[in-house]
């Protein structure tokens, strides 16, 4: 048995289930008093698989005393009907919108599955992979010579989240990102390398609270000079001094997730110049 | 002016807009005869910003002769009302589901924004970043000693998409992934290293069509022995021989996107053992 605050959620799709998963998590985050356990069931693309899953849903409901929640993207009507009649709270998240959009656009939806996250177009897909390779190569100032080919350059002190944010931007949007950790050498000169200054308009500066930085560094090299609160504080202060010199307004990353940072970075740069986005959901 | 097949789409959110973007792309992929241009408007969290955006939407509609499509996640009623009354086709994708789920669960949604993609929980967030660091460290067989700590090991010939898939799994789901390119040395011995065989149950083998592999390698090192169709064919044949020896059933990655591969890998491993997922949308 489970307790009365727990609920089981099935994410069901004929394809990857990314859309259903995103919607389910977003919607259920609005019910923080309940605890949800998620089960992903991708590629449910035959009636046989649907019947099997309906049986599983029924059994979970029986054993737990609560009907599971099912979030599905099911453009195919027959499979949808099988799942909708299972003993669950069923939310098909496509249908009502598809009808309305089709009506508004005076055209019929194709009702094929796998269109949104499959490899529909090799060219845009390859552009995204190229962006990822560029980003990996230009991680952590590994290569500076070709940094001018990047769309965005993220700078900040070591371990302030530059790498994850760079990789996310590349993987999800096909943006070429370089990142540069500001080091002792830069602090001593109170200057950034010329190759960075030549690309000043692409720079996105980050800052972080010293306590959080210490916490992250402690996990990497415990009880070290590097991870001490004193070092963290000093580096952050020196980075801020550099930012001021060049007129960068840093963004505090302390309480921001990769996704929030990425959204903010795109918003900032779209205002300044046109980054060509190759969203993953377009391929 | 735009032509009659073109439409402008605004993705609007009080927060990152990830959910609205995912839904918009998925839904509109069902209308392949039309061309959509996307504009992301994240962090629209005041009535003032909403009025500004409504004005922009109006102007775009006037100049193009077609009302823009607006996809929004707007739990906050006042801002929602401003946008809904703009001159557009408006799709608020939360409200109808929130009401229904609230009714089904006998509880009220909080209607706060930024709950689904913000940094709500440092612990699960850090776990995801740890997984990414592990995956970067264990990319391309760079470290084999600690490969046993991985959740999944992806193997395949060079340039068959192992790295992007590994990074995606880490970033999105917090899974620790190692990847191993099968090289000449392994082919000569017709054997995989012992440290891999000790973790055989974690291995996910990939295959790829020779022509596609050639195309990818050509971009990296053009006109080389490495990228020739002959080499690609030979390596794939030898990899398949190795897979057969160990009983691996490879997945063909030729026509699969990172997202599809990741979904398939998770599906496969959930059947074998329990991977603990830390989905990005949970943080």
Short mmCIF file of N, CA and C in Angstrom, two decimals, chain A residues 56-144:
data_model
loop_
_atom_site.label_atom_id
_atom_site.label_comp_id
_atom_site.label_asym_id
_atom_site.label_seq_id
_atom_site.Cartn_x
_atom_site.Cartn_y
_atom_site.Cartn_z
N UNK A 56 -1.53 -3.21 -16.84
CA UNK A 56 -0.58 -2.79 -15.81
C UNK A 56 -1.17 -1.63 -14.98
N UNK A 57 -1.78 -0.68 -15.67
CA UNK A 57 -2.39 0.47 -14.99
C UNK A 57 -3.48 0.01 -14.02
N UNK A 58 -4.29 -0.92 -14.50
CA UNK A 58 -5.36 -1.47 -13.67
C UNK A 58 -4.79 -2.11 -12.40
N UNK A 59 -3.74 -2.91 -12.59
CA UNK A 59 -3.17 -3.63 -11.45
C UNK A 59 -2.55 -2.67 -10.43
N UNK A 60 -1.87 -1.64 -10.92
CA UNK A 60 -1.29 -0.64 -10.02
C UNK A 60 -2.40 0.04 -9.23
N UNK A 61 -3.47 0.42 -9.91
CA UNK A 61 -4.60 1.07 -9.25
C UNK A 61 -5.21 0.18 -8.18
N UNK A 62 -5.39 -1.09 -8.52
CA UNK A 62 -5.99 -2.05 -7.56
C UNK A 62 -5.12 -2.19 -6.32
N UNK A 63 -3.81 -2.35 -6.52
CA UNK A 63 -2.92 -2.62 -5.39
C UNK A 63 -2.70 -1.36 -4.54
N UNK A 64 -2.82 -0.18 -5.13
CA UNK A 64 -2.53 1.04 -4.37
C UNK A 64 -3.78 1.70 -3.79
N UNK A 65 -4.92 1.34 -4.31
CA UNK A 65 -6.14 1.97 -3.81
C UNK A 65 -6.41 3.34 -4.40
N UNK A 66 -5.54 3.80 -5.29
CA UNK A 66 -5.77 5.06 -6.02
C UNK A 66 -5.57 4.83 -7.50
N UNK A 67 -6.45 5.39 -8.30
CA UNK A 67 -6.26 5.25 -9.74
C UNK A 67 -5.03 6.03 -10.20
N UNK A 68 -4.14 5.44 -10.99
CA UNK A 68 -2.97 6.18 -11.49
C UNK A 68 -3.40 7.32 -12.40
N UNK A 69 -2.51 8.31 -12.53
CA UNK A 69 -2.69 9.40 -13.49
C UNK A 69 -1.93 9.01 -14.76
N UNK A 70 -2.56 9.14 -15.90
CA UNK A 70 -1.89 8.82 -17.17
C UNK A 70 -1.85 10.07 -18.05
N UNK A 71 -0.64 10.49 -18.41
CA UNK A 71 -0.46 11.60 -19.34
C UNK A 71 0.01 11.03 -20.66
N UNK A 72 -0.72 11.30 -21.72
CA UNK A 72 -0.40 10.67 -23.00
C UNK A 72 -0.44 11.66 -24.15
N UNK A 73 0.43 11.44 -25.13
CA UNK A 73 0.28 12.09 -26.44
C UNK A 73 -0.03 10.99 -27.41
N UNK A 74 -1.24 10.97 -27.88
CA UNK A 74 -1.74 9.83 -28.66
C UNK A 74 -2.52 10.29 -29.88
N UNK A 75 -1.84 10.72 -30.93
CA UNK A 75 -2.59 11.13 -32.13
C UNK A 75 -3.35 9.97 -32.78
N UNK A 76 -2.94 8.74 -32.49
CA UNK A 76 -3.59 7.59 -33.13
C UNK A 76 -4.81 7.16 -32.29
N UNK A 77 -5.99 7.25 -32.89
CA UNK A 77 -7.24 7.12 -32.15
C UNK A 77 -7.47 5.75 -31.50
N UNK A 78 -7.16 4.67 -32.20
CA UNK A 78 -7.45 3.34 -31.66
C UNK A 78 -6.68 3.07 -30.37
N UNK A 79 -5.39 3.38 -30.40
CA UNK A 79 -4.56 3.15 -29.22
C UNK A 79 -5.02 4.05 -28.09
N UNK A 80 -5.33 5.29 -28.43
CA UNK A 80 -5.82 6.24 -27.44
C UNK A 80 -7.07 5.71 -26.73
N UNK A 81 -7.99 5.15 -27.49
CA UNK A 81 -9.25 4.68 -26.91
C UNK A 81 -9.02 3.55 -25.91
N UNK A 82 -8.08 2.68 -26.23
CA UNK A 82 -7.78 1.57 -25.32
C UNK A 82 -7.28 2.10 -23.98
N UNK A 83 -6.37 3.07 -24.04
CA UNK A 83 -5.80 3.61 -22.80
C UNK A 83 -6.81 4.46 -22.04
N UNK A 84 -7.60 5.24 -22.79
CA UNK A 84 -8.57 6.12 -22.15
C UNK A 84 -9.59 5.33 -21.35
N UNK A 85 -9.85 4.08 -21.78
CA UNK A 85 -10.84 3.28 -21.07
C UNK A 85 -10.23 2.44 -19.96
N UNK A 86 -8.92 2.59 -19.74
CA UNK A 86 -8.28 1.91 -18.61
C UNK A 86 -8.73 2.59 -17.31
N UNK A 87 -8.54 1.92 -16.20
CA UNK A 87 -9.01 2.45 -14.93
C UNK A 87 -8.03 3.49 -14.37
N UNK A 88 -8.11 4.71 -14.91
CA UNK A 88 -7.14 5.73 -14.52
C UNK A 88 -7.72 7.12 -14.74
N UNK A 89 -7.02 8.13 -14.25
CA UNK A 89 -7.32 9.50 -14.65
C UNK A 89 -6.52 9.77 -15.91
N UNK A 90 -7.19 9.91 -17.01
CA UNK A 90 -6.50 9.95 -18.30
C UNK A 90 -6.47 11.36 -18.87
N UNK A 91 -5.27 11.84 -19.19
CA UNK A 91 -5.12 13.17 -19.78
C UNK A 91 -4.39 13.06 -21.12
N UNK A 92 -5.14 13.11 -22.19
CA UNK A 92 -4.50 13.14 -23.51
C UNK A 92 -4.27 14.61 -23.80
N UNK A 93 -3.01 14.99 -23.97
CA UNK A 93 -2.72 16.42 -23.97
C UNK A 93 -2.65 17.04 -25.36
N UNK A 94 -2.85 16.25 -26.40
CA UNK A 94 -2.79 16.77 -27.77
C UNK A 94 -4.16 17.15 -28.33
N UNK A 95 -5.11 16.25 -28.16
CA UNK A 95 -6.33 16.27 -28.95
C UNK A 95 -7.08 17.61 -28.96
N UNK A 96 -7.35 18.14 -27.77
CA UNK A 96 -8.18 19.35 -27.73
C UNK A 96 -7.48 20.50 -28.43
N UNK A 97 -6.14 20.58 -28.28
CA UNK A 97 -5.40 21.66 -28.95
C UNK A 97 -5.35 21.44 -30.46
N UNK A 98 -5.10 20.19 -30.87
CA UNK A 98 -5.01 19.90 -32.30
C UNK A 98 -6.28 20.34 -33.02
N UNK A 99 -7.41 19.99 -32.44
CA UNK A 99 -8.69 20.37 -33.05
C UNK A 99 -8.82 21.88 -33.17
N UNK A 100 -8.49 22.56 -32.07
CA UNK A 100 -8.64 24.02 -32.05
C UNK A 100 -7.66 24.68 -33.05
N UNK A 101 -6.41 24.22 -33.04
CA UNK A 101 -5.42 24.81 -33.96
C UNK A 101 -5.82 24.54 -35.41
N UNK A 102 -6.24 23.30 -35.67
CA UNK A 102 -6.67 22.96 -37.03
C UNK A 102 -7.81 23.86 -37.49
N UNK A 103 -8.74 24.11 -36.59
CA UNK A 103 -9.86 25.00 -36.89
C UNK A 103 -9.37 26.42 -37.15
N UNK A 104 -8.48 26.91 -36.28
CA UNK A 104 -7.96 28.29 -36.42
C UNK A 104 -7.15 28.47 -37.70
N UNK A 105 -6.43 27.41 -38.09
CA UNK A 105 -5.55 27.52 -39.27
C UNK A 105 -6.24 27.03 -40.54
N UNK A 106 -7.48 26.61 -40.42
CA UNK A 106 -8.23 26.07 -41.55
C UNK A 106 -7.50 24.93 -42.25
N UNK A 107 -6.90 24.04 -41.48
CA UNK A 107 -6.21 22.89 -42.08
C UNK A 107 -6.23 21.72 -41.10
N UNK A 108 -6.11 20.52 -41.64
CA UNK A 108 -6.21 19.32 -40.81
C UNK A 108 -4.83 18.88 -40.30
N UNK A 109 -4.71 18.47 -39.03
CA UNK A 109 -3.45 17.88 -38.55
C UNK A 109 -3.22 16.51 -39.19
N UNK A 110 -1.95 16.11 -39.33
CA UNK A 110 -1.66 14.83 -40.01
C UNK A 110 -1.94 13.62 -39.11
N UNK A 111 -1.87 13.84 -37.79
CA UNK A 111 -2.05 12.75 -36.81
C UNK A 111 -1.05 11.62 -36.97
N UNK A 112 0.16 11.96 -37.42
CA UNK A 112 1.24 10.98 -37.42
C UNK A 112 2.02 11.15 -36.13
N UNK A 113 2.66 10.09 -35.63
CA UNK A 113 3.45 10.25 -34.41
C UNK A 113 4.93 10.35 -34.74
N UNK A 114 5.73 10.75 -33.76
CA UNK A 114 7.18 10.81 -33.92
C UNK A 114 7.67 11.96 -34.76
N UNK A 115 6.78 12.95 -35.02
CA UNK A 115 7.20 14.06 -35.87
C UNK A 115 8.06 15.08 -35.12
N UNK A 116 7.84 15.19 -33.83
CA UNK A 116 8.46 16.32 -33.15
C UNK A 116 9.85 16.03 -32.59
N UNK A 117 10.14 14.82 -32.19
CA UNK A 117 11.46 14.55 -31.63
C UNK A 117 12.24 13.51 -32.42
N UNK A 118 11.79 13.22 -33.60
CA UNK A 118 12.52 12.27 -34.43
C UNK A 118 13.54 13.00 -35.29
N UNK A 119 14.30 12.23 -36.05
CA UNK A 119 15.30 12.86 -36.92
C UNK A 119 14.66 13.11 -38.28
N UNK A 120 13.92 14.22 -38.38
CA UNK A 120 13.17 14.51 -39.58
C UNK A 120 14.10 15.11 -40.64
N UNK A 121 15.01 15.95 -40.18
CA UNK A 121 15.82 16.72 -41.11
C UNK A 121 17.30 16.57 -40.72
N UNK A 122 18.06 15.85 -41.56
CA UNK A 122 19.47 15.61 -41.26
C UNK A 122 20.25 16.91 -41.10
N UNK A 123 19.90 17.91 -41.90
CA UNK A 123 20.69 19.15 -41.91
C UNK A 123 20.61 19.88 -40.57
N UNK A 124 19.38 20.09 -40.07
CA UNK A 124 19.26 20.79 -38.80
C UNK A 124 19.78 19.92 -37.65
N UNK A 125 19.60 18.60 -37.80
CA UNK A 125 20.11 17.71 -36.76
C UNK A 125 21.63 17.79 -36.70
N UNK A 126 22.27 17.72 -37.85
CA UNK A 126 23.73 17.78 -37.89
C UNK A 126 24.25 19.12 -37.35
N UNK A 127 23.49 20.20 -37.61
CA UNK A 127 23.91 21.51 -37.10
C UNK A 127 23.95 21.50 -35.58
N UNK A 128 22.99 20.80 -35.00
CA UNK A 128 22.93 20.71 -33.55
C UNK A 128 24.12 19.91 -33.01
N UNK A 129 24.43 18.80 -33.69
CA UNK A 129 25.57 17.98 -33.26
C UNK A 129 26.88 18.75 -33.46
N UNK A 130 26.97 19.50 -34.55
CA UNK A 130 28.16 20.34 -34.76
C UNK A 130 28.32 21.34 -33.63
N UNK A 131 27.20 21.95 -33.24
CA UNK A 131 27.25 22.93 -32.14
C UNK A 131 27.74 22.27 -30.86
N UNK A 132 27.30 21.03 -30.64
CA UNK A 132 27.74 20.32 -29.44
C UNK A 132 29.24 20.03 -29.50
N UNK A 133 29.71 19.58 -30.65
CA UNK A 133 31.14 19.30 -30.78
C UNK A 133 31.97 20.57 -30.58
N UNK A 134 31.50 21.66 -31.16
CA UNK A 134 32.19 22.95 -30.97
C UNK A 134 32.25 23.29 -29.48
N UNK A 135 31.12 23.14 -28.82
CA UNK A 135 31.01 23.50 -27.41
C UNK A 135 31.92 22.64 -26.53
N UNK A 136 31.98 21.34 -26.84
CA UNK A 136 32.87 20.46 -26.08
C UNK A 136 34.33 20.87 -26.28
N UNK A 137 34.66 21.21 -27.50
CA UNK A 137 36.04 21.59 -27.84
C UNK A 137 36.43 22.92 -27.17
N UNK A 138 35.43 23.79 -27.00
CA UNK A 138 35.70 25.11 -26.43
C UNK A 138 35.26 25.21 -24.98
N UNK A 139 35.16 24.05 -24.32
CA UNK A 139 34.83 24.04 -22.90
C UNK A 139 36.06 24.44 -22.10
N UNK A 140 35.83 25.18 -21.02
CA UNK A 140 36.90 25.43 -20.05
C UNK A 140 38.15 26.05 -20.69
N UNK A 141 37.96 26.91 -21.67
CA UNK A 141 39.06 27.63 -22.33
C UNK A 141 40.08 26.69 -22.98
N UNK A 142 39.63 25.49 -23.32
CA UNK A 142 40.57 24.52 -23.91
C UNK A 142 41.14 25.01 -25.22
N UNK A 143 40.29 25.64 -26.03
CA UNK A 143 40.75 26.24 -27.29
C UNK A 143 40.29 27.70 -27.31
N UNK A 144 41.23 28.62 -27.49
CA UNK A 144 40.86 30.04 -27.54
C UNK A 144 40.92 30.59 -28.96
#
